[in-house]
Structure formats: C-alpha cells, structure tokens
mmCIF file of C-alpha atoms in Angstrom:
data_model
loop_
_atom_site.group_PDB
_atom_site.id
_atom_site.type_symbol
_atom_site.label_atom_id
_atom_site.label_comp_id
_atom_site.label_asym_id
_atom_site.label_seq_id
_atom_site.Cartn_x
_atom_site.Cartn_y
_atom_site.Cartn_z
ATOM 1 C CA GLY A 1 0.053 -0.124 -0.082
ATOM 2 C CA GLN A 2 1.034 3.571 -0.124
ATOM 3 C CA ASN A 3 1.383 5.681 2.963
ATOM 4 C CA ILE A 4 2.965 8.748 4.580
ATOM 5 C CA ASP A 5 4.185 9.243 8.171
ATOM 6 C CA GLN A 6 4.480 12.606 9.455
ATOM 7 C CA PRO A 7 4.338 13.907 13.115
ATOM 8 C CA THR A 8 0.752 15.051 13.813
ATOM 9 C CA GLU A 9 1.909 18.259 15.548
ATOM 10 C CA MET A 10 5.100 20.078 16.461
ATOM 11 C CA THR A 11 5.658 23.218 18.537
ATOM 12 C CA ALA A 12 8.635 25.630 18.073
ATOM 13 C CA THR A 13 9.617 28.941 19.279
ATOM 14 C CA GLU A 14 9.682 32.172 16.864
ATOM 15 C CA GLY A 15 13.232 32.694 15.759
ATOM 16 C CA ALA A 16 14.199 28.976 15.996
ATOM 17 C CA ILE A 17 14.682 26.337 13.590
ATOM 18 C CA VAL A 18 12.447 23.169 13.374
ATOM 19 C CA GLN A 19 12.605 19.980 11.195
ATOM 20 C CA ILE A 20 9.627 18.219 9.824
ATOM 21 C CA ASN A 21 10.327 14.732 9.012
ATOM 22 C CA CYS A 22 8.572 12.323 6.566
ATOM 23 C CA THR A 23 8.678 8.876 5.734
ATOM 24 C CA TYR A 24 6.692 7.520 2.741
ATOM 25 C CA GLN A 25 6.026 4.213 0.719
ATOM 26 C CA THR A 26 4.698 4.436 -2.454
ATOM 27 C CA SER A 27 4.057 2.415 -5.810
ATOM 28 C CA GLY A 28 6.852 4.015 -7.881
ATOM 29 C CA PHE A 29 8.234 7.331 -7.290
ATOM 30 C CA ASN A 30 8.419 10.546 -9.388
ATOM 31 C CA GLY A 31 9.731 13.018 -6.523
ATOM 32 C CA LEU A 32 8.276 14.568 -3.515
ATOM 33 C CA PHE A 33 6.517 17.789 -2.809
ATOM 34 C CA TRP A 34 6.091 19.823 0.291
ATOM 35 C CA TYR A 35 3.159 21.985 0.593
ATOM 36 C CA GLN A 36 2.028 24.407 3.300
ATOM 37 C CA GLN A 37 -1.357 25.030 4.237
ATOM 38 C CA HIS A 38 -2.980 27.521 6.630
ATOM 39 C CA ALA A 39 -6.312 26.764 8.439
ATOM 40 C CA GLY A 40 -9.182 27.267 5.987
ATOM 41 C CA GLU A 41 -7.263 27.737 2.831
ATOM 42 C CA ALA A 42 -5.568 25.787 0.065
ATOM 43 C CA PRO A 43 -2.297 24.413 0.027
ATOM 44 C CA THR A 44 0.826 26.324 -1.372
ATOM 45 C CA PHE A 45 3.818 24.971 -2.949
ATOM 46 C CA LEU A 46 7.016 25.022 -1.148
ATOM 47 C CA SER A 47 9.458 22.691 -2.641
ATOM 48 C CA TYR A 48 10.018 19.676 -4.923
ATOM 49 C CA ASN A 49 12.596 17.098 -4.719
ATOM 50 C CA VAL A 50 13.269 14.501 -7.147
ATOM 51 C CA LEU A 51 16.917 13.773 -6.432
ATOM 52 C CA ASP A 52 18.868 12.793 -3.171
ATOM 53 C CA GLY A 53 19.984 15.717 -1.524
ATOM 54 C CA LEU A 54 19.249 19.204 0.050
ATOM 55 C CA GLU A 55 17.290 22.008 -1.764
ATOM 56 C CA GLU A 56 17.504 25.289 -0.252
ATOM 57 C CA LYS A 57 15.018 28.046 -0.861
ATOM 58 C CA GLY A 58 15.394 31.115 1.534
ATOM 59 C CA ARG A 59 14.375 29.924 4.965
ATOM 60 C CA PHE A 60 13.205 26.648 4.049
ATOM 61 C CA SER A 61 15.040 23.734 2.683
ATOM 62 C CA SER A 62 14.053 20.317 1.622
ATOM 63 C CA PHE A 63 16.016 17.157 1.867
ATOM 64 C CA LEU A 64 15.382 13.677 0.219
ATOM 65 C CA SER A 65 16.864 10.339 0.526
ATOM 66 C CA ARG A 66 14.977 8.045 -2.019
ATOM 67 C CA SER A 67 16.602 4.806 -0.832
ATOM 68 C CA LYS A 68 15.341 5.304 2.958
ATOM 69 C CA GLY A 69 11.972 6.800 1.668
ATOM 70 C CA TYR A 70 12.692 9.835 3.856
ATOM 71 C CA SER A 71 12.299 13.462 3.370
ATOM 72 C CA TYR A 72 12.567 16.420 5.735
ATOM 73 C CA LEU A 73 11.345 20.200 5.654
ATOM 74 C CA LEU A 74 13.862 22.485 7.646
ATOM 75 C CA LEU A 75 12.375 25.989 8.535
ATOM 76 C CA LYS A 76 14.777 28.420 9.783
ATOM 77 C CA GLU A 77 14.150 31.813 11.482
ATOM 78 C CA LEU A 78 10.704 30.824 12.500
ATOM 79 C CA GLN A 79 7.893 33.539 12.305
ATOM 80 C CA MET A 80 4.494 33.544 13.408
ATOM 81 C CA LYS A 81 3.021 33.236 10.020
ATOM 82 C CA ASP A 82 4.925 30.029 9.523
ATOM 83 C CA SER A 83 2.000 28.342 11.714
ATOM 84 C CA ALA A 84 0.304 26.055 9.596
ATOM 85 C CA SER A 85 0.143 22.520 8.327
ATOM 86 C CA TYR A 86 2.816 21.046 6.416
ATOM 87 C CA LEU A 87 2.145 18.395 3.861
ATOM 88 C CA CYS A 88 4.465 15.754 2.647
ATOM 89 C CA ALA A 89 3.289 14.526 -0.568
ATOM 90 C CA PRO A 90 5.320 11.975 -2.706
ATOM 91 C CA MET A 91 4.377 11.220 -6.255
ATOM 92 C CA ASP A 92 3.822 7.721 -7.457
ATOM 93 C CA SER A 93 4.375 5.918 -10.710
ATOM 94 C CA ASN A 94 1.030 7.309 -12.125
ATOM 95 C CA TYR A 95 2.286 11.069 -11.172
ATOM 96 C CA GLN A 96 -0.455 11.005 -8.671
ATOM 97 C CA LEU A 97 0.308 12.976 -5.507
ATOM 98 C CA ILE A 98 -0.155 10.899 -2.056
ATOM 99 C CA TRP A 99 -1.430 13.040 0.788
ATOM 100 C CA GLY A 100 -0.897 12.293 4.216
ATOM 101 C CA ALA A 101 -2.817 14.328 7.222
ATOM 102 C CA GLY A 102 0.159 16.611 7.322
ATOM 103 C CA THR A 103 2.078 18.282 10.609
ATOM 104 C CA LYS A 104 0.307 21.120 12.348
ATOM 105 C CA LEU A 105 3.304 23.295 13.383
ATOM 106 C CA ILE A 106 2.465 25.666 16.228
ATOM 107 C CA ILE A 107 4.819 28.718 16.538
ATOM 108 C CA LYS A 108 5.166 30.445 20.093
ATOM 109 C CA PRO A 109 6.415 33.682 20.880
ATOM 110 C CA GLY B 1 2.431 33.131 -12.805
ATOM 111 C CA ALA B 2 0.471 29.768 -12.481
ATOM 112 C CA VAL B 3 -2.586 31.257 -10.713
ATOM 113 C CA VAL B 4 -5.778 29.049 -10.464
ATOM 114 C CA SER B 5 -9.167 30.798 -9.179
ATOM 115 C CA GLN B 6 -12.077 29.039 -7.887
ATOM 116 C CA HIS B 7 -15.580 30.469 -7.701
ATOM 117 C CA PRO B 8 -17.487 30.789 -5.733
ATOM 118 C CA SER B 9 -15.387 30.857 -2.418
ATOM 119 C CA ARG B 10 -18.179 30.069 -0.335
ATOM 120 C CA VAL B 11 -21.599 28.737 -1.105
ATOM 121 C CA ILE B 12 -24.613 27.638 1.130
ATOM 122 C CA CYS B 13 -27.142 25.587 -0.376
ATOM 123 C CA LYS B 14 -30.471 23.855 0.333
ATOM 124 C CA SER B 15 -30.332 19.698 0.721
ATOM 125 C CA GLY B 16 -31.530 18.218 -2.615
ATOM 126 C CA THR B 17 -30.080 21.192 -4.862
ATOM 127 C CA SER B 18 -27.353 21.149 -7.077
ATOM 128 C CA VAL B 19 -23.834 23.294 -6.916
ATOM 129 C CA LYS B 20 -21.682 24.081 -9.577
ATOM 130 C CA ILE B 21 -17.863 24.970 -8.645
ATOM 131 C CA GLU B 22 -15.640 26.591 -11.200
ATOM 132 C CA CYS B 23 -11.692 26.190 -11.434
ATOM 133 C CA ARG B 24 -9.760 28.358 -13.849
ATOM 134 C CA SER B 25 -6.247 28.492 -14.565
ATOM 135 C CA LEU B 26 -5.603 32.222 -15.358
ATOM 136 C CA ASP B 27 -2.291 32.436 -16.981
ATOM 137 C CA PHE B 28 -1.387 28.821 -18.188
ATOM 138 C CA GLN B 29 -3.044 25.817 -20.034
ATOM 139 C CA ALA B 30 -4.032 23.154 -17.581
ATOM 140 C CA THR B 31 -3.709 19.905 -19.301
ATOM 141 C CA THR B 32 -4.737 18.091 -16.190
ATOM 142 C CA MET B 33 -7.044 19.192 -13.225
ATOM 143 C CA PHE B 34 -7.602 17.636 -10.140
ATOM 144 C CA TRP B 35 -10.490 17.930 -7.515
ATOM 145 C CA TYR B 36 -10.234 17.273 -3.896
ATOM 146 C CA ARG B 37 -12.300 17.324 -0.911
ATOM 147 C CA GLN B 38 -10.863 18.020 2.386
ATOM 148 C CA PHE B 39 -12.740 17.482 5.816
ATOM 149 C CA PRO B 40 -11.720 19.449 8.792
ATOM 150 C CA LYS B 41 -8.350 18.308 10.245
ATOM 151 C CA GLN B 42 -7.857 15.444 7.547
ATOM 152 C CA SER B 43 -5.975 15.162 4.661
ATOM 153 C CA LEU B 44 -6.642 16.044 1.210
ATOM 154 C CA MET B 45 -8.760 13.156 -0.601
ATOM 155 C CA LEU B 46 -8.463 13.088 -4.426
ATOM 156 C CA MET B 47 -11.815 12.728 -5.858
ATOM 157 C CA ALA B 48 -11.086 13.001 -9.429
ATOM 158 C CA THR B 49 -8.479 13.665 -12.330
ATOM 159 C CA SER B 50 -9.566 15.345 -15.617
ATOM 160 C CA ASN B 51 -7.950 15.900 -18.706
ATOM 161 C CA GLU B 52 -9.123 18.485 -21.018
ATOM 162 C CA GLY B 53 -11.444 16.986 -23.731
ATOM 163 C CA SER B 54 -11.833 13.467 -22.092
ATOM 164 C CA LYS B 55 -13.819 12.126 -19.238
ATOM 165 C CA ALA B 56 -12.695 12.474 -15.502
ATOM 166 C CA THR B 57 -11.268 9.583 -13.906
ATOM 167 C CA TYR B 58 -12.939 9.352 -10.262
ATOM 168 C CA GLU B 59 -11.386 7.714 -7.314
ATOM 169 C CA GLN B 60 -12.845 4.633 -5.721
ATOM 170 C CA GLY B 61 -15.861 5.394 -3.610
ATOM 171 C CA VAL B 62 -16.624 8.749 -5.572
ATOM 172 C CA GLU B 63 -19.808 8.615 -7.105
ATOM 173 C CA LYS B 64 -19.432 9.831 -10.623
ATOM 174 C CA ASP B 65 -23.208 10.665 -11.178
ATOM 175 C CA LYS B 66 -23.169 12.829 -8.054
ATOM 176 C CA PHE B 67 -20.152 14.715 -8.537
ATOM 177 C CA LEU B 68 -20.095 15.791 -12.247
ATOM 178 C CA ILE B 69 -17.024 16.858 -13.572
ATOM 179 C CA ASN B 70 -16.431 18.472 -16.915
ATOM 180 C CA HIS B 71 -13.045 19.730 -18.292
ATOM 181 C CA ALA B 72 -14.230 21.418 -21.596
ATOM 182 C CA SER B 73 -11.287 23.701 -22.226
ATOM 183 C CA LEU B 74 -7.445 24.072 -21.145
ATOM 184 C CA THR B 75 -8.392 26.819 -18.800
ATOM 185 C CA LEU B 76 -11.776 25.529 -17.054
ATOM 186 C CA SER B 77 -13.080 22.575 -15.205
ATOM 187 C CA THR B 78 -16.303 22.503 -13.319
ATOM 188 C CA LEU B 79 -17.366 20.050 -10.587
ATOM 189 C CA THR B 80 -21.067 19.985 -10.117
ATOM 190 C CA VAL B 81 -22.314 18.387 -6.820
ATOM 191 C CA THR B 82 -25.988 17.234 -7.707
ATOM 192 C CA SER B 83 -28.535 16.615 -5.066
ATOM 193 C CA ALA B 84 -26.422 17.813 -2.349
ATOM 194 C CA HIS B 85 -26.685 16.488 1.181
ATOM 195 C CA PRO B 86 -25.301 17.762 4.583
ATOM 196 C CA GLU B 87 -22.858 15.183 4.449
ATOM 197 C CA ASP B 88 -21.481 16.811 1.304
ATOM 198 C CA SER B 89 -20.349 19.727 3.345
ATOM 199 C CA SER B 90 -16.703 20.035 2.981
ATOM 200 C CA PHE B 91 -13.873 22.115 1.558
ATOM 201 C CA TYR B 92 -13.380 21.602 -2.245
ATOM 202 C CA ILE B 93 -10.173 22.357 -3.870
ATOM 203 C CA CYS B 94 -9.059 22.123 -7.428
ATOM 204 C CA SER B 95 -5.575 21.984 -8.714
ATOM 205 C CA ALA B 96 -4.068 22.166 -12.074
ATOM 206 C CA THR B 97 -0.691 20.964 -13.987
ATOM 207 C CA GLY B 98 0.251 22.123 -17.271
ATOM 208 C CA LEU B 99 2.233 24.367 -19.267
ATOM 209 C CA ALA B 100 3.184 26.745 -16.179
ATOM 210 C CA GLY B 101 6.822 26.525 -16.437
ATOM 211 C CA GLY B 102 9.018 25.299 -13.158
ATOM 212 C CA ASP B 103 8.504 21.806 -12.152
ATOM 213 C CA SER B 104 6.332 20.197 -14.628
ATOM 214 C CA TYR B 105 4.479 18.050 -12.161
ATOM 215 C CA GLU B 106 3.710 20.753 -9.717
ATOM 216 C CA GLN B 107 0.021 21.047 -9.008
ATOM 217 C CA TYR B 108 -1.165 24.709 -8.664
ATOM 218 C CA PHE B 109 -4.044 24.849 -6.238
ATOM 219 C CA GLY B 110 -6.833 27.019 -6.366
ATOM 220 C CA PRO B 111 -8.223 28.952 -3.019
ATOM 221 C CA GLY B 112 -10.864 26.371 -2.378
ATOM 222 C CA THR B 113 -14.680 26.453 -2.008
ATOM 223 C CA ARG B 114 -16.359 25.959 1.290
ATOM 224 C CA LEU B 115 -19.640 24.254 0.628
ATOM 225 C CA THR B 116 -22.424 23.999 3.265
ATOM 226 C CA VAL B 117 -25.457 22.153 2.768
ATOM 227 C CA THR B 118 -28.265 22.862 5.112
#
C-alpha cells in the first residue's frame, strides 16, 4: 500500500529552527512535494525534490533520501506566520500525489 | 504566474439542490485538473482527475453521477455536486498541472470552495 508518516503536531519558538520529518511508501516514485496549508485555505507549494540531497530556498530547505523513503522540511528563523500545516506529498508511478494528514506546526513567541 | 482561481469561494445551499464550482487556470494551459475534498483536520482526498476533452477518472468510492466533472477547455474545469446533502458539506479544492513553467508536475491549487449544505 501507499502511506505517509509525519508527526501530527509540532511546537517551536519564534526565531528558532524546526525540522519536519516524513517517511513514505509509494508504488513507484516521481519526486516529493512539500506544501504549506494555513487553516481554511488551500495548500501552497514550498518545494519539490526528485534527486537525493538538500534543496535550499530562502528560509526553507527540503531534503530527500530515496533509498530510505525519507524527506524532511527545515524551517529557519521561524516567524509567527509559519504556523500552518505542512504536507509531505510523494508522487507515485502514475504521477499522482499521495497525501497524508500533514504536520500542524505551532509557533510560540 | 501559475494562478488558479475558484468560484465561488463559499456557498450555502439547501439539501437536494445542485451546486456548480468553477476552477480556472488564469495564466497557463491546464492539461490536467484535479478535484479534492478536505474535511476538517483531515488530509486532502483526491476525488477525480480530469484531462481536457476527456472524461474524468474518479477515485474509488466517489460517485461519478453525484459529482459531475467537466473539463471543456484548457483553462476551465467544473465540479457539480448534484442533489447535495449535509454530508457533502466540505472544503472542495481544485488544482492544475500544465504548461506553467517550473517543475512540470507541480500542482497549482485554487483557493478552495467552502460548501455548506443545510
């Protein structure tokens, strides 16, 4: 079967760094996306990894290890507006995104 | 670039009526559009995938006669919830992939439609 495993909820402090881990199992693999979703809103794209390694984009970085079925999203210099759910979504052999429930990140002052 | 709009953003309808939700790609041609439903605190659930000019492919458990999808052009897809019931109340989100530049398989999401059936 296909499944995603992320922590349900994480809490971090404004200005700090947080790493959200994701492990996945899919039928085939065509890359992995990270999306941010604020409550009551649609997801917005953060990153896409198809090769192993780290992709850095401003305060956000995403890492992928295909052999381990593992990815993480690293958020630096946390801001209050970063409070949201973060969705790890691998793409299977049919180019379909597989969605988990995401990780709710709570930022405290 | 790569903007997807949805209309309406919120709709309240009475049980038994039908509701149409529009999804438009504003600045690119969407070869494939996806319709999702999301209940509170749950993950996105893919309802169907549609390619321009062909019939939509529905996920298991999604009634094709109840959720009518039309993808008549490269910039417009519509979802019609027929004979709506209170249990259809949810957040409906469309997304699109196509010739938008960047990563070719990135899904660009619309802002979503909050449907409430009374």
